[in-house]
XYZ file of N, CA and C in Angstrom:
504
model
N 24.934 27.865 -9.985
C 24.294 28.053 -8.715
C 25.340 28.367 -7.662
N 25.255 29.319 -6.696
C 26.221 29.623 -5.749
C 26.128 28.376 -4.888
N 27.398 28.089 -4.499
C 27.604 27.546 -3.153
C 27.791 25.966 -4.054
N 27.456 25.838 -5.082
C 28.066 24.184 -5.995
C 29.219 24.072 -6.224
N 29.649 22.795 -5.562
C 31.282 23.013 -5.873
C 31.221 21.657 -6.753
N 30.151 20.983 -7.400
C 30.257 20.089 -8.436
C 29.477 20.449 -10.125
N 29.942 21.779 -10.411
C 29.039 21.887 -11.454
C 29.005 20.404 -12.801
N 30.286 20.142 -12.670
C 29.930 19.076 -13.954
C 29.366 17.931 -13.857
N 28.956 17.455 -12.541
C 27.483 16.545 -12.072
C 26.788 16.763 -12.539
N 26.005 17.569 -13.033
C 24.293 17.631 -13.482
C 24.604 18.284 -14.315
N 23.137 18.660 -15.007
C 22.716 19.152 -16.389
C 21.559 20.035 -15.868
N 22.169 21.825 -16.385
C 21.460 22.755 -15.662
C 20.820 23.395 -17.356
N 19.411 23.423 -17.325
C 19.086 24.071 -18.115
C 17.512 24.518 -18.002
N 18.100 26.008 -17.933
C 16.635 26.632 -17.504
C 16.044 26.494 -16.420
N 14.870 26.111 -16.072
C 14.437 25.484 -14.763
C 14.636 24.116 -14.522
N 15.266 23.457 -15.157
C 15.595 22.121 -14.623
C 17.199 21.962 -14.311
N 17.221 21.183 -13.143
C 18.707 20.508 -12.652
C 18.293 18.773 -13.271
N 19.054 17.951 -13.915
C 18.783 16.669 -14.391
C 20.386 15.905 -13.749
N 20.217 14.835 -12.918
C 21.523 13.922 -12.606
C 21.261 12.253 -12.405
N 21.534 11.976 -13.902
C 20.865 10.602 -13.923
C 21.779 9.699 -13.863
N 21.720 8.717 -12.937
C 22.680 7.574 -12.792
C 24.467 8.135 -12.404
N 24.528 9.477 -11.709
C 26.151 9.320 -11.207
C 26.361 9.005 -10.312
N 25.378 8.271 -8.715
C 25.824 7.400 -8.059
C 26.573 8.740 -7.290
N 26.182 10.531 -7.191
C 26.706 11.341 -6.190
C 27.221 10.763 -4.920
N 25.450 9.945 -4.336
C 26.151 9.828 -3.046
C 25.486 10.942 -1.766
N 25.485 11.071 -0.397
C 25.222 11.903 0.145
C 25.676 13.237 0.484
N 26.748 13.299 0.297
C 27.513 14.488 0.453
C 27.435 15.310 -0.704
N 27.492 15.085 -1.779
C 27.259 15.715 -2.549
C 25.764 16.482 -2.714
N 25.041 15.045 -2.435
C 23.305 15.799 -2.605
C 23.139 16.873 -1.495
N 23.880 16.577 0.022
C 24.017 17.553 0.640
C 24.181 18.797 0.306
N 25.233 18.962 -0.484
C 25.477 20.614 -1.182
C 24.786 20.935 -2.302
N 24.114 20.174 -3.066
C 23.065 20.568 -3.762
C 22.114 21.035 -3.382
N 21.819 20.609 -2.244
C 20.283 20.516 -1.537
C 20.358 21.817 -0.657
N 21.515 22.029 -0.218
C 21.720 23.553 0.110
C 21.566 24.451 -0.544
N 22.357 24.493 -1.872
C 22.489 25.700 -2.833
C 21.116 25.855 -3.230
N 20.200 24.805 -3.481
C 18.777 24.621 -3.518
C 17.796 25.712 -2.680
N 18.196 25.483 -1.716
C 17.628 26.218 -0.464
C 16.941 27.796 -0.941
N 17.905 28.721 -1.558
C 17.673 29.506 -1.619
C 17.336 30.219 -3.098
N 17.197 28.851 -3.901
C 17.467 29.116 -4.938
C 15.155 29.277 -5.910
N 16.023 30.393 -6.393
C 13.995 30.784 -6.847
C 13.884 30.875 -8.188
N 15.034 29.840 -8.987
C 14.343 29.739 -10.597
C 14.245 28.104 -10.360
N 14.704 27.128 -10.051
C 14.358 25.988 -10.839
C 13.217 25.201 -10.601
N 12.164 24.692 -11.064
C 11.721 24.067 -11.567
C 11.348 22.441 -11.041
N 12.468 21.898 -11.677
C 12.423 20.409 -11.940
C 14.336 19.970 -11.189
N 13.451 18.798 -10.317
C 14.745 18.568 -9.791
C 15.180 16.874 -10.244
N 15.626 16.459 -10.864
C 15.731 14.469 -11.501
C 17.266 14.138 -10.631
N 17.327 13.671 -9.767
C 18.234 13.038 -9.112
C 18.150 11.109 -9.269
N 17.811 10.455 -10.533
C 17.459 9.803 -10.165
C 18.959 8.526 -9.935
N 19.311 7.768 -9.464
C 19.990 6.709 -9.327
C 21.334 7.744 -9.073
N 21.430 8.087 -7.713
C 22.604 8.782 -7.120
C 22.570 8.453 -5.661
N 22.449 7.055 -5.216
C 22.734 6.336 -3.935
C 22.406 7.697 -2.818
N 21.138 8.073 -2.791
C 20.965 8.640 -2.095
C 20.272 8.111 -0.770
N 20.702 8.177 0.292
C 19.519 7.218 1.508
C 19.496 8.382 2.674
N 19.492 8.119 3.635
C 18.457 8.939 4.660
C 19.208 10.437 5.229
N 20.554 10.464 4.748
C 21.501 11.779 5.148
C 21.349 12.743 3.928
N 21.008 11.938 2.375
C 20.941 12.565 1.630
C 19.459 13.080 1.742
N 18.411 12.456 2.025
C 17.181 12.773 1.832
C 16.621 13.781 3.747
N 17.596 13.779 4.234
C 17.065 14.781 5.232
C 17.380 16.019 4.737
N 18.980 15.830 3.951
C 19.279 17.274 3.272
C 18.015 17.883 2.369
N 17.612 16.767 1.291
C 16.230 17.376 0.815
C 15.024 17.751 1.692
N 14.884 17.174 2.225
C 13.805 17.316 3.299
C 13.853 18.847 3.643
N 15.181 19.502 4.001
C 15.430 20.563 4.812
C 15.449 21.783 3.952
N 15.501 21.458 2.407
C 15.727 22.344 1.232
C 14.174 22.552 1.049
N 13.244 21.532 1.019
C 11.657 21.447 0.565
C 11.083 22.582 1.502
N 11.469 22.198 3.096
C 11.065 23.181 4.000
C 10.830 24.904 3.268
N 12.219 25.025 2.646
C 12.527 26.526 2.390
C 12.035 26.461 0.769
N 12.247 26.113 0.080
C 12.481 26.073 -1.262
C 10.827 25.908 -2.117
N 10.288 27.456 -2.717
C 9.164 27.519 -2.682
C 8.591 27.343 -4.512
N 9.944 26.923 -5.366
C 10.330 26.658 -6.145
C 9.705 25.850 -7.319
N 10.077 24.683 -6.761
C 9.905 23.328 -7.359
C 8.637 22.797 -7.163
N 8.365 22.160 -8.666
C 7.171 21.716 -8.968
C 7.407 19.966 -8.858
N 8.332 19.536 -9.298
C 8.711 18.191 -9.660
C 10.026 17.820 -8.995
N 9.959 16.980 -8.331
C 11.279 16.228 -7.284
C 11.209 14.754 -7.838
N 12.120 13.964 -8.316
C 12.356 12.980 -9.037
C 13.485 12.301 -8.317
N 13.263 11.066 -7.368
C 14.646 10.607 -6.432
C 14.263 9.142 -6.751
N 13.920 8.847 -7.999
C 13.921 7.198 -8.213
C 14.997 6.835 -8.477
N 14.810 4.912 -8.299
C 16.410 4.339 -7.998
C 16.740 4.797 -6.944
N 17.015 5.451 -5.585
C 18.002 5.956 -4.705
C 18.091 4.649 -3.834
N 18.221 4.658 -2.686
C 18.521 4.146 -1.543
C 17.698 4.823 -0.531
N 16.982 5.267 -0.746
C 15.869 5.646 0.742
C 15.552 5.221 1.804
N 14.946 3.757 1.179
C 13.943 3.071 2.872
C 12.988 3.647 3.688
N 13.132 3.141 4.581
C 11.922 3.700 5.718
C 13.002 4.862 6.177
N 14.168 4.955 6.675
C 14.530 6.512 7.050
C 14.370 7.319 6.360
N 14.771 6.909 5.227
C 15.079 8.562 4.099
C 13.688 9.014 3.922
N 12.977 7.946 3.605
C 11.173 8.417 3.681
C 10.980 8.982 4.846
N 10.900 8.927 5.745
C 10.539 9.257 7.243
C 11.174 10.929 7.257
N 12.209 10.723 6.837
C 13.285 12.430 6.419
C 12.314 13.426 5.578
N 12.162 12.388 4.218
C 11.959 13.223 3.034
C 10.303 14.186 3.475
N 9.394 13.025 4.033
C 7.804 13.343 4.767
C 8.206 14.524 5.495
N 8.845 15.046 6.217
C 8.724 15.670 6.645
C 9.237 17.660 6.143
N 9.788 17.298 4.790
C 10.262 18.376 3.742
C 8.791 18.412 3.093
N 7.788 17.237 2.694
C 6.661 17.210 2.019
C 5.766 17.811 2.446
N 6.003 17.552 3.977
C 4.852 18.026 4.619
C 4.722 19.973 4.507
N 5.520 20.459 4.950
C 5.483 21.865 4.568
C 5.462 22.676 3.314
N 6.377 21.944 2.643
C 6.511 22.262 0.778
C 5.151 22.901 0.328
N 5.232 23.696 -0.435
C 3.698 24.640 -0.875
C 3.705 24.379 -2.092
N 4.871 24.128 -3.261
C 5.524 24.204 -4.643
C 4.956 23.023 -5.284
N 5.484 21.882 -4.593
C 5.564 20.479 -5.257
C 4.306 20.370 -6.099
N 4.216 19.608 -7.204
C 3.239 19.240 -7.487
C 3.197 17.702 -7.821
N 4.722 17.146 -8.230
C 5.126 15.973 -8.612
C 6.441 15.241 -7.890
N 6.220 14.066 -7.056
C 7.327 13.311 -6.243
C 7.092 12.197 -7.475
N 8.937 11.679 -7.355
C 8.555 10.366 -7.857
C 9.329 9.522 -7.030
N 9.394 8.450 -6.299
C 9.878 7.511 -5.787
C 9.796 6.019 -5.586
N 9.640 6.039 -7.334
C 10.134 4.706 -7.404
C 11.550 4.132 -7.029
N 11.387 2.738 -6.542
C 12.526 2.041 -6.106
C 13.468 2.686 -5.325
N 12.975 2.616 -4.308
C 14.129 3.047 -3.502
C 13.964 2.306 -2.157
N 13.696 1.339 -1.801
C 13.789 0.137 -1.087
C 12.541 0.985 -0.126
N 11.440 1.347 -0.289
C 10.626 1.987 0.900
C 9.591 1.272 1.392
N 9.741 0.889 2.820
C 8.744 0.039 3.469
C 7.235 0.634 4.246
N 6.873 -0.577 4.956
C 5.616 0.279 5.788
C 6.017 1.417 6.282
N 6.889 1.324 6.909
C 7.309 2.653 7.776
C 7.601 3.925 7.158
N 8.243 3.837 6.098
C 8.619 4.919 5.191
C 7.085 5.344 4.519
N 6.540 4.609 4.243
C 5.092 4.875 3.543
C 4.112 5.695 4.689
N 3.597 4.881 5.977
C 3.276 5.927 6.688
C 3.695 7.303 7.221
N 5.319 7.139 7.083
C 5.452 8.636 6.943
C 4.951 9.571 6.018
N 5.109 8.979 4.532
C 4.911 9.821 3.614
C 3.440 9.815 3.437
N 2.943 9.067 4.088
C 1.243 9.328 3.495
C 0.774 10.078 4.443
N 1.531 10.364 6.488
C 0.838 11.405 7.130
C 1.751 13.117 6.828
N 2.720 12.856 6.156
C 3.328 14.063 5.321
C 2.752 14.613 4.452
N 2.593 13.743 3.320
C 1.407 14.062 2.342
C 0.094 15.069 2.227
N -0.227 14.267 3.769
C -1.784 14.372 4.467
C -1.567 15.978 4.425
N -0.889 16.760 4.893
C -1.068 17.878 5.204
C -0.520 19.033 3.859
N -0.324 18.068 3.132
C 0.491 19.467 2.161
C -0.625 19.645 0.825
N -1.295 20.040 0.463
C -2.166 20.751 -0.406
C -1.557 20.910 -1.888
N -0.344 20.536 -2.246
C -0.027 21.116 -3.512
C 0.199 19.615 -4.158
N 0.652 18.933 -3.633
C 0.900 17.191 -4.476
C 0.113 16.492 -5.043
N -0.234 16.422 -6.562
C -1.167 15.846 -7.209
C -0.605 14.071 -7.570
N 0.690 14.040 -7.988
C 0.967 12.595 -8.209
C 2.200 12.395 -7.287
N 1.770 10.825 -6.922
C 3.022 10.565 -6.273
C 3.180 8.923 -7.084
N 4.525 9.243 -7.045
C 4.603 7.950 -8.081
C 5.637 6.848 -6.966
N 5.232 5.329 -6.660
C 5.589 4.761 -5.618
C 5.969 3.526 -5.880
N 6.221 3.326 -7.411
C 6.268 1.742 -7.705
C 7.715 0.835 -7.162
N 7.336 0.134 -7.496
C 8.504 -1.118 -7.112
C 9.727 -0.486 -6.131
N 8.237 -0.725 -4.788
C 9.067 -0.400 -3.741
C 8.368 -1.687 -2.746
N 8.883 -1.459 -1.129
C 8.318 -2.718 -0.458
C 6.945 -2.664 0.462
N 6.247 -1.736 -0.456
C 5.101 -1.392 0.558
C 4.382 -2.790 0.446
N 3.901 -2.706 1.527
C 2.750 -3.988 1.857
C 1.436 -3.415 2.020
N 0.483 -4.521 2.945
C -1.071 -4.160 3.195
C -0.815 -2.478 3.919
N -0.440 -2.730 5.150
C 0.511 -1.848 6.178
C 0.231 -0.270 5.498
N 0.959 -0.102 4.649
C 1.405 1.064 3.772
C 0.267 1.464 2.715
N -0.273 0.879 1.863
C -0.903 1.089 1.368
C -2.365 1.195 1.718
N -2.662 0.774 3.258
C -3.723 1.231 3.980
C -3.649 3.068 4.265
N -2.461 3.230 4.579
C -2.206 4.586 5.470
C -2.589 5.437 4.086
N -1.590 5.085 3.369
C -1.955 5.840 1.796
C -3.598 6.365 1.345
N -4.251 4.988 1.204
C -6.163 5.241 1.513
C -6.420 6.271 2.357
N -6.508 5.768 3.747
C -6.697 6.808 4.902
C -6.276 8.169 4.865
N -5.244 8.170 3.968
C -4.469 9.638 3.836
C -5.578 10.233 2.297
N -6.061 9.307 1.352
C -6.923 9.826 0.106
C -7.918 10.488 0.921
N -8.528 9.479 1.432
C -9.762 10.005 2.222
C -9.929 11.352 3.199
N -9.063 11.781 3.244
C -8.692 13.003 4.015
C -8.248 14.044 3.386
N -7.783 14.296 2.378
C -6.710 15.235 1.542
C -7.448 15.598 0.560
N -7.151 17.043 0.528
C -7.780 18.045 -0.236
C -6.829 18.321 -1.319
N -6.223 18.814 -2.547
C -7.288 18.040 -3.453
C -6.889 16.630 -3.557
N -7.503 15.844 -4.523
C -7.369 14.785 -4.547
C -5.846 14.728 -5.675
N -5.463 13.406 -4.915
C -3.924 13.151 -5.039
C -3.535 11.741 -6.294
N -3.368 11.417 -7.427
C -2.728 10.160 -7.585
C -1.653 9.475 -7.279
N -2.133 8.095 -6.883
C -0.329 7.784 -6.366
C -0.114 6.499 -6.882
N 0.656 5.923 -7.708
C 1.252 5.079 -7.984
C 1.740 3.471 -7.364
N 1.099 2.779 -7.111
C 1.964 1.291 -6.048
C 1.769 0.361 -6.576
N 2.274 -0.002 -8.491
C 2.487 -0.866 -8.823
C 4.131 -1.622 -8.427
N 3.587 -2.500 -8.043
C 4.624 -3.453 -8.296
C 5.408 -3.691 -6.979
N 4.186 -3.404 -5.556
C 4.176 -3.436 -4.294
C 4.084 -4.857 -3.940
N 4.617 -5.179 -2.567
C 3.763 -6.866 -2.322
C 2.409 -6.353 -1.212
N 1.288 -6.167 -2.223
C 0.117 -5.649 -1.231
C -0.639 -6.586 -1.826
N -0.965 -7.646 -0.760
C -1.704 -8.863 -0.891
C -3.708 -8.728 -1.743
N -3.773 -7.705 -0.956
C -5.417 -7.592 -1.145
C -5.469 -6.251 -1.971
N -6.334 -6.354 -3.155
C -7.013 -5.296 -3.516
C -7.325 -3.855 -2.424
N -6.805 -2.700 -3.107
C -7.445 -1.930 -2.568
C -8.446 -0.865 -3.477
């Protein structure tokens, strides 16, 4: 890919980029997430467990904007939270491609969740979102509902292993 100055980080094959457990970091996902930008074969992106949190995930955010690409974005394990969510929602929200987020564990709270569920809200192509063993509460997993109930087509999303007191 032009503009990578870490090719032996990941595993490029075909339409997939795969980088499991090297702990990149933000700067690095930064220049991935660039070369990304413009890039119109891949596929499948697995970043999963590469300490990514809210500098790395605005860089994605800003690649999703452009990048008409990708079907599957995979950032479990990272370091997210409520910023990097709050970042990433707003790459979701425009994205036309996506069809599959996964973000398990990555420390994401109410706040990060209502971002991503009024991000969500507007983007038409996201069928699963996968959200487990993260820190959503009642809070979050309300907005999530409110966001089903609104969204065309209908979306699955994942929030096992949330502390969400009450059935929803």
């Amino acid at each position: 890919m032009p503009g990578t100055n870490f090719p032996n980080l990941y595993e490029q094959q075909g339409e997939e980029i795969c980088c499991i457990d090297r702990f990149l970091g933000d700067d690095a996902i930064i220049s991935l997430a660039d070369s990304l930008s413009s890039d119109k074969t891949k596929k499948k992106l697995t970043l999963r467990g590469n300490c990514i949190a809210a500098k790395g995930a605005s860089a994605i955010a800003d690649m999703l904007k452009v990048n008409i690409t990708l079907e599957l974005l995979s950032l479990d394990w990272n370091l997210l939270g409520g910023p990097g969510s709050a970042h990433l929602a707003k790459g979701l929200e425009v994205n036309i491609s996506l069809i599959q987020v996964d973000l398990r564990n990555n420390g994401i709270d109410d706040e990060g969740a209502c971002a991503l569920a009024e991000g969500i809200m507007r983007n038409s192509t996201i069928q699963i979102l996968d959200l487990r063993w993260n820190q959503i509460s009642d809070k979050g997993a309300q907005a999530f509902l409110d966001m089903i109930e609104l969204s065309e087509p209908t979306i699955t999303i994942n929030l096992h292993g949330n502390p969400i007191s009450a059935p929803l």
